[in-house]
Coordinates of C-alpha atoms and ligand atoms in Angstrom, one line a residue:
T1 CA 84.9 -297.6 -116.4
Q2 CA 86.1 -295.7 -113.0
L3 CA 84.5 -297.6 -109.6
I4 CA 85.2 -296.2 -106.3
L5 CA 85.1 -298.7 -103.8
S6 CA 84.5 -298.6 -100.2
Y7 CA 84.7 -300.6 -97.3
N8 CA 82.9 -301.0 -94.1
Y9 CA 83.4 -303.2 -90.9
L10 CA 80.2 -304.2 -89.4
E11 CA 79.9 -305.4 -86.1
T12 CA 77.8 -308.6 -86.0
Y13 CA 79.4 -311.8 -87.4
H14 CA 82.6 -309.8 -88.5
W15 CA 81.3 -309.1 -91.7
F16 CA 82.3 -306.4 -94.1
L17 CA 80.3 -304.3 -96.3
L18 CA 82.1 -303.8 -99.7
T19 CA 80.5 -301.0 -102.5
L20 CA 81.4 -300.5 -105.5
V21 CA 80.2 -296.9 -107.3
P22 CA 80.6 -295.2 -110.4
A23 CA 83.2 -292.2 -110.0
D24 CA 81.1 -289.7 -111.9
L25 CA 78.4 -290.1 -109.5
I26 CA 80.4 -289.1 -106.9
S27 CA 81.9 -285.9 -108.8
Y28 CA 78.6 -284.6 -110.1
E29 CA 77.3 -284.7 -106.8
T30 CA 80.2 -282.7 -105.4
D31 CA 80.5 -280.3 -108.5
R32 CA 76.9 -279.5 -107.4
Y33 CA 77.8 -279.1 -104.2
I34 CA 80.5 -276.5 -105.0
M35 CA 78.5 -275.0 -107.4
Q36 CA 75.9 -274.6 -104.5
T37 CA 77.9 -273.3 -101.8
F38 CA 79.6 -270.7 -104.1
A39 CA 76.0 -269.3 -105.7
I40 CA 75.4 -268.7 -102.0
V41 CA 78.4 -267.7 -100.7
A42 CA 77.9 -265.0 -103.9
G43 CA 74.7 -264.1 -103.4
T44 CA 75.3 -263.0 -99.4
I45 CA 78.4 -261.0 -100.6
L46 CA 75.4 -259.2 -103.3
L47 CA 73.6 -258.7 -100.6
F48 CA 76.1 -257.2 -98.6
L49 CA 77.6 -254.9 -100.8
L50 CA 73.7 -254.0 -101.7
L51 CA 72.8 -252.9 -98.3
L52 CA 76.5 -251.2 -98.1
F53 CA 75.6 -249.5 -101.1
A54 CA 71.7 -248.6 -99.7
L55 CA 73.5 -247.6 -96.5
L56 CA 76.1 -245.0 -98.0
Y57 CA 73.5 -243.6 -100.3
I58 CA 70.9 -243.1 -97.5
Y59 CA 74.2 -242.0 -95.2
R60 CA 75.1 -239.1 -97.7
N61 CA 72.2 -238.5 -98.4
N62 CA 70.9 -237.6 -94.8
R63 CA 74.0 -235.9 -94.3
R64 CA 73.2 -233.5 -97.6
R65 CA 70.5 -232.9 -95.9
L66 CA 71.7 -231.6 -92.5
E67 CA 74.3 -229.7 -93.8
H68 CA 72.1 -228.0 -95.5
I69 CA 69.5 -227.6 -92.3
A70 CA 73.3 -226.4 -90.5
F71 CA 74.8 -224.2 -93.9
V72 CA 71.4 -223.3 -95.5
D73 CA 69.7 -220.4 -93.5
E74 CA 65.8 -221.4 -93.3
V75 CA 64.4 -218.3 -93.7
T76 CA 66.5 -216.8 -96.5
G77 CA 68.1 -219.7 -98.3
G78 CA 71.9 -217.9 -97.3
M79 CA 74.7 -219.0 -95.5
S80 CA 73.5 -220.0 -91.9
N81 CA 75.4 -218.8 -88.8
A82 CA 76.9 -222.4 -88.2
A83 CA 78.3 -221.7 -92.0
F84 CA 79.6 -218.5 -91.5
R85 CA 81.4 -220.0 -88.3
I86 CA 83.2 -222.4 -90.1
K87 CA 84.3 -220.8 -92.8
L88 CA 85.2 -217.5 -91.0
K89 CA 87.5 -220.1 -88.7
E90 CA 88.9 -221.6 -92.2
M91 CA 89.9 -218.1 -93.7
L92 CA 91.5 -216.9 -90.8
K93 CA 93.5 -219.8 -89.8
S94 CA 96.0 -218.1 -92.7
A95 CA 95.2 -215.0 -92.5
E96 CA 97.4 -212.2 -91.1
K97 CA 95.9 -209.6 -88.2
N98 CA 93.8 -206.4 -89.5
R99 CA 92.6 -208.2 -92.6
Y100 CA 89.3 -208.9 -92.2
T101 CA 86.4 -206.9 -90.2
V102 CA 83.2 -208.9 -89.0
A103 CA 80.0 -206.8 -89.0
V104 CA 76.8 -206.9 -88.3
I105 CA 73.8 -205.4 -89.1
N106 CA 70.3 -205.6 -87.3
I107 CA 67.1 -204.2 -88.4
C108 CA 65.3 -201.5 -86.0
N109 CA 62.1 -202.2 -85.3
F110 CA 61.9 -205.3 -87.0
K111 CA 59.3 -206.3 -84.9
L112 CA 57.2 -203.7 -85.8
I113 CA 57.2 -205.1 -89.3
N114 CA 56.0 -208.7 -88.6
E115 CA 53.5 -206.9 -86.2
S116 CA 52.2 -204.6 -88.8
F117 CA 52.7 -207.0 -91.8
G118 CA 52.5 -210.2 -90.7
S119 CA 55.7 -212.5 -90.3
R120 CA 55.3 -213.7 -94.1
E121 CA 56.1 -210.4 -94.5
G122 CA 58.7 -210.6 -91.8
D123 CA 60.5 -213.2 -93.4
K124 CA 60.7 -211.9 -96.9
T125 CA 62.2 -208.9 -95.8
L126 CA 64.7 -210.7 -94.4
R127 CA 65.2 -212.8 -97.7
Y128 CA 65.1 -209.4 -99.7
C129 CA 68.2 -208.2 -97.4
M130 CA 70.5 -211.7 -97.1
E131 CA 70.1 -210.7 -101.3
V132 CA 71.2 -207.5 -101.3
L133 CA 74.0 -208.7 -99.1
Q134 CA 74.9 -211.3 -101.0
R135 CA 75.8 -209.2 -104.4
N136 CA 77.1 -206.9 -101.8
V137 CA 80.2 -208.9 -100.7
R138 CA 83.0 -209.6 -102.1
K139 CA 84.8 -212.9 -104.1
G140 CA 86.4 -214.2 -100.2
E141 CA 84.3 -212.7 -98.4
L142 CA 81.2 -213.9 -96.5
A143 CA 77.2 -212.0 -95.7
A144 CA 75.3 -215.0 -93.5
R145 CA 72.2 -214.4 -90.8
G146 CA 72.7 -214.6 -87.6
E147 CA 69.9 -215.3 -85.0
E148 CA 66.6 -213.2 -85.5
D149 CA 67.1 -210.1 -87.6
N150 CA 70.8 -209.8 -87.5
F151 CA 73.0 -210.2 -90.4
F152 CA 76.5 -210.8 -90.0
L153 CA 79.1 -210.2 -92.7
C154 CA 83.0 -210.6 -93.0
L155 CA 84.9 -208.0 -95.1
E156 CA 88.4 -207.2 -96.6
E157 CA 88.7 -204.0 -95.2
N158 CA 90.5 -202.6 -92.0
R159 CA 90.1 -199.2 -92.2
Q160 CA 86.8 -197.8 -90.7
E161 CA 86.3 -195.0 -93.5
A162 CA 86.4 -197.9 -95.9
I163 CA 84.0 -200.3 -93.8
T164 CA 80.9 -197.4 -92.6
A165 CA 81.2 -197.0 -96.6
R166 CA 80.3 -200.1 -97.7
L167 CA 78.1 -200.7 -95.1
Q168 CA 75.9 -197.0 -95.9
A169 CA 76.3 -198.3 -99.7
V170 CA 74.7 -201.7 -98.6
I171 CA 72.2 -200.2 -96.5
A172 CA 71.3 -197.6 -99.5
D173 CA 70.8 -200.9 -101.7
I174 CA 68.6 -202.5 -99.8
N175 CA 66.3 -199.6 -99.3
S176 CA 66.8 -198.9 -103.3
F177 CA 63.2 -200.1 -103.7
N178 CA 61.8 -197.1 -102.0
R179 CA 62.3 -195.8 -105.4
T180 CA 59.2 -197.4 -107.2
A181 CA 57.5 -198.0 -104.4
K182 CA 54.5 -196.0 -103.9
N183 CA 53.9 -195.7 -100.1
P184 CA 58.2 -195.7 -99.2
Y185 CA 59.5 -197.6 -96.3
Y186 CA 62.5 -197.0 -95.0
L187 CA 64.6 -199.3 -93.4
F188 CA 67.1 -198.5 -90.4
F189 CA 69.9 -200.6 -89.2
R190 CA 72.1 -200.6 -86.0
Q191 CA 75.5 -201.5 -87.0
G192 CA 78.3 -202.7 -85.4
A193 CA 81.9 -203.9 -86.2
Y194 CA 85.1 -205.4 -85.0
L195 CA 88.2 -205.4 -87.1
I196 CA 90.1 -208.6 -86.0
D197 CA 93.5 -207.8 -84.7
D198 CA 93.9 -211.6 -83.5
P199 CA 93.0 -214.3 -86.4
Q200 CA 93.9 -217.3 -83.2
M201 CA 90.5 -215.6 -81.8
D202 CA 87.7 -217.7 -81.0
I203 CA 84.1 -216.9 -83.4
T204 CA 82.3 -216.8 -80.2
I205 CA 84.1 -214.3 -78.8
I206 CA 84.5 -211.7 -82.3
Q207 CA 80.6 -212.6 -83.1
D208 CA 79.8 -211.2 -79.2
R209 CA 82.5 -208.1 -79.3
V210 CA 80.8 -207.4 -82.9
M211 CA 77.5 -207.7 -81.1
T212 CA 78.8 -205.4 -78.2
A213 CA 79.3 -202.7 -80.4
C214 CA 76.2 -202.9 -82.2
L215 CA 74.3 -202.7 -78.9
N216 CA 76.5 -200.3 -77.3
R217 CA 75.7 -197.3 -79.5
Q218 CA 74.6 -194.0 -78.4
E219 CA 71.1 -192.7 -79.8
Y220 CA 72.9 -190.1 -81.9
E221 CA 74.9 -193.5 -83.8
E222 CA 71.3 -194.9 -84.3
N223 CA 72.4 -194.7 -88.1
T224 CA 75.8 -195.6 -88.3
C225 CA 78.2 -197.8 -87.5
V226 CA 79.7 -198.5 -83.8
F227 CA 83.5 -200.1 -83.2
Y228 CA 84.0 -202.4 -80.9
D229 CA 86.7 -200.7 -78.1
F230 CA 88.1 -202.1 -75.3
H231 CA 86.0 -200.0 -72.8
F232 CA 82.7 -201.5 -74.4
T233 CA 83.9 -205.0 -72.2
Q234 CA 85.2 -203.0 -69.2
R235 CA 82.2 -201.1 -69.0
I236 CA 79.8 -204.5 -69.1
K237 CA 82.3 -206.1 -66.5
Q238 CA 81.9 -202.6 -64.8
E239 CA 78.2 -203.3 -65.1
H240 CA 78.1 -206.8 -63.7
E241 CA 80.2 -205.9 -60.5
L242 CA 78.0 -203.4 -59.7
N243 CA 75.1 -205.5 -59.7
A244 CA 76.7 -208.1 -58.0
M245 CA 77.9 -205.1 -55.1
L246 CA 74.2 -204.2 -55.1
P247 CA 72.3 -207.1 -52.1
S248 CA 75.7 -206.5 -50.1
A249 CA 75.5 -202.3 -50.4
L250 CA 71.9 -202.3 -49.8
E251 CA 73.0 -204.2 -46.1
N252 CA 75.7 -202.7 -45.3
R253 CA 73.7 -199.7 -46.1
D254 CA 76.4 -197.9 -48.3
F255 CA 73.5 -195.7 -50.0
Q256 CA 73.3 -192.3 -48.8
V257 CA 70.4 -190.4 -48.9
Y258 CA 71.3 -186.0 -49.6
F259 CA 68.8 -183.6 -50.0
Q260 CA 68.5 -180.9 -52.2
P261 CA 66.4 -177.7 -51.0
K262 CA 63.4 -176.5 -53.2
V263 CA 63.1 -172.8 -53.0
N264 CA 59.8 -171.2 -52.7
L265 CA 60.3 -167.8 -54.8
R266 CA 57.6 -165.7 -53.4
K267 CA 58.4 -166.3 -49.8
G268 CA 62.4 -166.4 -50.5
K269 CA 62.5 -169.4 -48.5
V270 CA 63.0 -173.7 -48.3
A271 CA 59.6 -175.2 -49.5
G272 CA 60.7 -179.4 -49.9
A273 CA 63.6 -181.1 -50.8
E274 CA 64.3 -183.6 -53.3
A275 CA 66.1 -186.8 -52.5
L276 CA 68.6 -188.0 -54.0
V277 CA 70.9 -191.0 -53.7
R278 CA 74.6 -191.2 -53.7
W279 CA 76.7 -194.8 -53.1
R280 CA 79.8 -194.8 -51.1
N281 CA 81.8 -197.5 -51.7
P282 CA 84.2 -199.0 -49.7
E283 CA 86.7 -199.2 -52.4
K284 CA 85.7 -197.4 -55.2
G285 CA 84.8 -193.6 -53.3
M286 CA 81.9 -192.1 -54.2
I287 CA 79.8 -193.8 -57.0
S288 CA 77.3 -191.1 -59.4
P289 CA 74.1 -192.2 -59.9
E290 CA 74.3 -191.5 -63.7
D291 CA 76.9 -194.6 -63.4
F292 CA 74.1 -197.0 -61.4
I293 CA 70.0 -195.6 -61.9
P294 CA 70.3 -196.4 -65.6
L295 CA 71.8 -199.7 -64.7
F296 CA 70.0 -200.7 -61.7
E297 CA 66.8 -199.5 -63.8
K298 CA 67.6 -202.5 -67.1
N299 CA 67.2 -204.8 -64.8
G300 CA 64.7 -203.8 -62.3
N301 CA 67.0 -203.8 -59.1
I302 CA 66.0 -199.8 -58.9
C303 CA 63.1 -200.5 -57.1
K304 CA 65.0 -202.3 -54.2
L305 CA 67.1 -199.3 -54.3
D306 CA 63.8 -197.0 -54.7
C307 CA 62.4 -198.7 -51.4
Y308 CA 65.8 -198.1 -49.6
V309 CA 65.4 -194.1 -50.3
F310 CA 61.7 -194.1 -49.7
E311 CA 62.6 -195.5 -46.3
E312 CA 65.5 -193.6 -45.5
V313 CA 63.6 -190.3 -46.0
C314 CA 61.1 -191.5 -43.6
R315 CA 63.6 -192.2 -40.7
I316 CA 65.3 -188.9 -41.1
L317 CA 62.0 -187.1 -41.7
D318 CA 60.4 -189.4 -38.4
Q319 CA 63.7 -187.8 -36.0
W320 CA 62.7 -184.6 -37.6
R321 CA 59.6 -184.7 -36.4
K322 CA 60.6 -186.0 -33.0
E323 CA 62.9 -182.7 -32.7
G324 CA 59.9 -180.7 -34.0
R325 CA 61.1 -178.8 -37.3
E326 CA 59.0 -177.2 -39.3
L327 CA 58.9 -180.2 -42.1
F328 CA 57.8 -179.2 -45.0
P329 CA 57.4 -182.3 -48.0
I330 CA 60.1 -184.9 -49.5
S331 CA 60.2 -185.3 -53.0
V332 CA 61.6 -189.6 -53.4
N333 CA 62.4 -190.6 -57.2
L334 CA 60.5 -193.2 -58.3
S335 CA 61.3 -195.6 -61.3
R336 CA 59.4 -196.7 -64.3
Q337 CA 60.0 -200.3 -63.4
H338 CA 57.5 -200.2 -60.2
F339 CA 54.7 -199.8 -62.4
K340 CA 55.3 -203.3 -63.3
N341 CA 53.9 -204.6 -59.7
P342 CA 50.0 -203.4 -59.9
D343 CA 50.7 -203.5 -56.2
F344 CA 53.9 -201.4 -55.4
M345 CA 52.3 -198.6 -54.0
E346 CA 51.4 -201.3 -50.4
Q347 CA 54.8 -201.4 -49.6
F348 CA 55.4 -197.6 -49.4
V349 CA 52.2 -196.6 -47.3
E350 CA 53.2 -199.8 -45.3
I351 CA 56.8 -197.7 -44.7
A352 CA 55.1 -194.2 -44.3
V353 CA 52.7 -195.7 -41.3
N354 CA 55.6 -197.5 -39.8
Y355 CA 57.2 -193.9 -39.4
Q356 CA 53.8 -192.2 -38.8
I357 CA 54.5 -189.6 -41.5
P358 CA 51.9 -187.1 -41.5
K359 CA 50.2 -187.0 -44.5
G360 CA 51.3 -184.7 -47.2
L361 CA 54.9 -184.3 -46.4
L362 CA 56.0 -187.2 -49.0
E363 CA 56.2 -186.9 -52.7
L364 CA 56.6 -189.0 -55.7
E365 CA 58.4 -187.9 -58.6
L366 CA 57.2 -189.6 -61.8
T367 CA 59.8 -189.0 -65.5
E368 CA 57.3 -187.6 -67.8
S369 CA 58.9 -191.3 -70.0
I370 CA 56.4 -193.1 -67.6
F371 CA 53.4 -191.4 -69.0
F372 CA 54.0 -192.1 -73.1
D373 CA 53.6 -196.0 -72.5
D374 CA 49.9 -196.3 -74.0
K375 CA 49.2 -199.4 -72.5
G376 CA 50.6 -197.9 -69.2
I377 CA 48.6 -194.8 -69.3
A378 CA 45.5 -196.1 -67.4
L379 CA 47.7 -197.8 -65.3
V380 CA 49.6 -194.6 -64.5
R381 CA 46.3 -192.6 -64.1
E382 CA 44.9 -195.0 -62.0
N383 CA 48.0 -195.0 -59.4
I384 CA 48.7 -191.2 -59.5
D385 CA 45.2 -190.9 -58.1
K386 CA 45.6 -193.6 -55.3
M387 CA 48.9 -191.6 -54.1
H388 CA 46.6 -189.0 -53.6
E389 CA 44.3 -190.7 -51.7
L390 CA 46.6 -192.1 -49.8
G391 CA 48.3 -188.9 -48.8
F392 CA 51.2 -189.1 -51.1
K393 CA 51.9 -185.9 -53.8
C394 CA 52.7 -186.7 -57.1
S395 CA 55.3 -184.6 -59.6
L396 CA 55.8 -184.9 -62.9
D397 CA 60.0 -184.7 -63.5
D398 CA 62.1 -184.0 -65.9
F399 CA 59.2 -182.3 -68.0
G400 CA 60.4 -180.8 -71.4
S401 CA 63.8 -183.3 -71.4
G402 CA 62.0 -185.8 -74.0
F403 CA 58.9 -185.5 -76.2
S404 CA 56.9 -183.6 -74.0
S405 CA 53.2 -182.9 -74.3
L406 CA 51.3 -181.2 -72.9
G407 CA 48.6 -183.2 -73.3
L408 CA 49.9 -184.3 -70.1
L409 CA 49.3 -182.1 -68.0
K410 CA 45.3 -182.3 -69.2
E411 CA 45.8 -186.3 -68.1
F412 CA 46.9 -186.3 -65.5
D413 CA 46.7 -185.0 -62.0
V414 CA 49.8 -184.2 -61.0
D415 CA 50.3 -181.5 -58.0
T416 CA 54.0 -180.4 -59.4
I417 CA 55.5 -180.2 -62.8
K418 CA 59.3 -179.9 -62.9
L419 CA 60.5 -178.0 -65.5
D420 CA 63.8 -179.9 -67.1
R421 CA 66.5 -177.8 -66.7
R422 CA 67.6 -177.9 -70.4
F423 CA 64.8 -175.0 -70.5
F424 CA 66.9 -172.8 -69.1
M425 CA 70.3 -173.5 -70.7
D426 CA 69.6 -170.8 -73.3
M427 CA 67.7 -168.0 -71.6
S428 CA 69.0 -165.6 -74.2
K429 CA 66.5 -166.0 -77.0
P430 CA 63.4 -165.0 -76.3
K431 CA 61.6 -167.6 -78.1
A432 CA 63.3 -170.0 -75.2
R433 CA 61.8 -167.5 -72.5
D434 CA 58.3 -167.5 -74.1
V435 CA 57.6 -171.2 -74.0
V436 CA 58.8 -171.3 -70.5
E437 CA 56.4 -168.6 -69.7
C438 CA 53.6 -169.7 -71.1
L439 CA 53.8 -172.8 -69.5
I440 CA 54.0 -171.5 -65.9
E441 CA 51.1 -169.7 -66.7
L442 CA 49.4 -172.7 -68.2
S443 CA 50.4 -174.4 -64.9
R444 CA 48.9 -172.0 -62.5
R445 CA 45.8 -171.9 -64.7
L446 CA 45.4 -176.1 -64.0
K447 CA 46.7 -175.1 -60.9
V448 CA 49.6 -177.4 -60.8
Q449 CA 52.7 -176.2 -59.4
T450 CA 56.1 -175.4 -61.4
V451 CA 59.6 -176.4 -60.1
A452 CA 62.4 -175.1 -62.3
E453 CA 65.4 -176.8 -61.6
G454 CA 69.3 -177.0 -62.4
I455 CA 68.8 -172.7 -61.5
E456 CA 72.3 -171.9 -61.4
T457 CA 72.7 -168.0 -62.3
G458 CA 70.9 -164.9 -60.6
E459 CA 69.8 -164.2 -63.9
Q460 CA 67.9 -167.0 -64.0
I461 CA 66.2 -166.9 -61.0
E462 CA 64.8 -163.1 -62.0
F463 CA 63.4 -164.7 -64.8
L464 CA 62.3 -167.2 -62.6
K465 CA 60.6 -164.5 -60.3
R466 CA 59.0 -161.8 -63.0
I467 CA 57.3 -165.4 -64.7
Q468 CA 56.2 -166.5 -61.1
C469 CA 57.6 -169.9 -61.0
D470 CA 56.7 -171.7 -57.8
M471 CA 60.0 -172.9 -57.0
V472 CA 63.7 -172.8 -57.9
Q473 CA 65.5 -176.2 -57.0
G474 CA 69.7 -175.6 -58.3
Y475 CA 73.3 -174.9 -57.9
Y476 CA 72.5 -171.7 -56.8
Y477 CA 70.6 -172.9 -53.7
S478 CA 72.7 -175.2 -52.8
R479 CA 73.8 -178.5 -54.5
P480 CA 72.6 -181.8 -53.0
L481 CA 73.6 -182.2 -49.4
P482 CA 73.6 -185.3 -46.7
A483 CA 71.2 -184.7 -43.9
E484 CA 73.6 -183.3 -41.5
E485 CA 75.0 -180.5 -43.7
F486 CA 71.0 -180.2 -45.1
E487 CA 70.3 -178.8 -41.5
K488 CA 72.8 -176.7 -41.2
W489 CA 72.0 -175.5 -44.4
V490 CA 68.2 -175.0 -43.7
G491 CA 69.3 -173.1 -40.4
W492 CA 68.3 -175.9 -38.0
R493 CA 71.4 -176.2 -36.5
Ligands
C2E501 P1 66.9 -185.9 -61.1 O1 65.6 -186.2 -60.6 O2 66.5 -184.9 -62.4 O3 67.9 -184.7 -60.4 C1 68.3 -183.6 -60.4 C2 69.6 -183.8 -60.9 O4 70.1 -182.8 -61.0 C3 70.7 -184.6 -59.4 O5 71.8 -185.2 -60.0 C4 70.9 -183.0 -59.0 O6 72.9 -183.1 -58.2 C5 71.3 -182.3 -60.5 N1 71.2 -180.6 -60.2 C6 70.4 -180.2 -59.3 N2 70.5 -178.8 -59.4 C7 71.4 -178.9 -60.8 C8 72.3 -177.4 -60.9 O7 72.2 -176.3 -61.0 N3 72.9 -177.8 -62.1 C9 73.4 -178.8 -62.1 N4 73.6 -179.2 -63.6 N5 72.8 -180.2 -62.2 C10 71.8 -179.9 -61.1 P2 72.1 -186.6 -59.8 O8 71.5 -186.3 -58.3 O9 73.7 -186.9 -60.0 O10 71.0 -187.4 -59.7 C11 70.9 -188.1 -61.4 C12 69.7 -188.7 -61.5 O11 69.8 -190.1 -61.1 C13 68.7 -187.8 -61.1 O12 67.9 -186.5 -61.9 C14 67.3 -188.9 -61.0 O13 66.5 -189.0 -62.4 C15 68.9 -189.8 -60.4 N6 68.0 -190.1 -59.4 C16 69.0 -190.2 -57.8 N7 68.4 -190.6 -57.0 C17 67.3 -191.7 -57.1 C18 66.7 -192.1 -56.5 O14 66.6 -192.6 -55.2 N8 66.2 -193.3 -57.5 C19 65.5 -193.2 -58.2 N9 64.9 -194.0 -59.3 N10 66.6 -192.3 -59.6 C20 67.4 -191.1 -58.7
CA502 CA1 64.0 -186.5 -60.1
CA503 CA1 64.4 -184.1 -62.8

């Protein structure tokens, strides 16, 4: 037998302890220890591996889910904007210039679909549009949903006619569901496109340009594709500039009020004037109201400007009164934006009282578009009554320039209607003359004064005299004039 001998020195009495053990007894124990350790290590590794696999599995699942959320549009099941941007970037990496065009189509009045049929139907519509788009794009092209009801397309086309034709085909395909529908409901689309002339361009800028084109369309372009043009960006920049310049322009009194006389046809003398604003910019020179009024209307800045003009008119009227002039009403344009503030009349009253302007000398011109907002009708009616109570007159401006309704005359107690110059542009047609004649007759019955606007020729004057229009405003008598020149025109100086 193999034995293992060990000895240990014991302090006591300098003894040694000898131990004899059979060798296999020890190796058995060691083997057990080795086996045990091995099993523990293997188990731990296995556990770690299992954990690792589990983690990888969860990670991959989550990643897939996140990718799905990011790259698949939740509502339509099609490509999301994020995926569109990534794919487009990849495609443009190897593309030469002018190869691709990015287009956007936007459903007109989509909110109306949601409102009338519910948002589920709205979602269904979006899903349907996406399906149609997907079957209309070719291999190597993209279709995705952007925000809300915008759909982006990347088409491998560079000719405007080809792009227009393809978008028209897509829209026709979308509306094809009407072939079997009992009550056809046509979808109209705003469309914008940008031919990518620089493949290195940032995708955000590309999409911005497409959107700019889409939003910059004119009314007559409602159903055609508008292609991005450098001027769009220039215009936006210019608009931004004008907005930024407004506060200092008001402070520096760069705005000047011009007066355009209204002539009483029966008496043949001036019976009023309209105040029209002019912007004299130290750097840009004279800026036309057409360039800044619509812009300031968009953001409410117009209210500040209207107040400025109103105050300027009061100041000048006050001066004329002190000079002992025989005064007549001056009208001031009032933007529809004022009606958003229920107490807007107060500020006008305060200014008029401040300058002690006699009642009846100030007239407020409201454009006919104000009167069509259903919710606003009661508000407008109330405000017209309030204007009268406070001593202002009220006129209905640009009558006939849009969808005028004779109902307006019945509903609203205005003192004057101003017939838009469009009525008098083609007086050769008997029908056109009859319409004007009847309107003037009707106004007379309703005891509403009439002003013909934009009158330029003696022929128009003769006709207006014959049908007894009360007043005329137009280049025939005078263009809008600065206060001093206006005073001369009236004969005060
Ligand atoms: P509006 O109120 O219809 O003013 C009449 C416009 O027709 C004026 O243009 C005037 O110069 C022009 N006009 C007058 N007679 C003739 C004519 O015989 N032939 C032609 N072709 N045009 C004539 P303006 O001054 O450029 O003003 C344009 C528009 O800007 C105004 O149209 C008005 O809507 C708006 N506007 C002007 N000043 C103000 C203001 O102080 N406040 C607001 N809210 N709008 C203003
Ligand atoms: Ca006016
Ligand atoms: Ca007008």
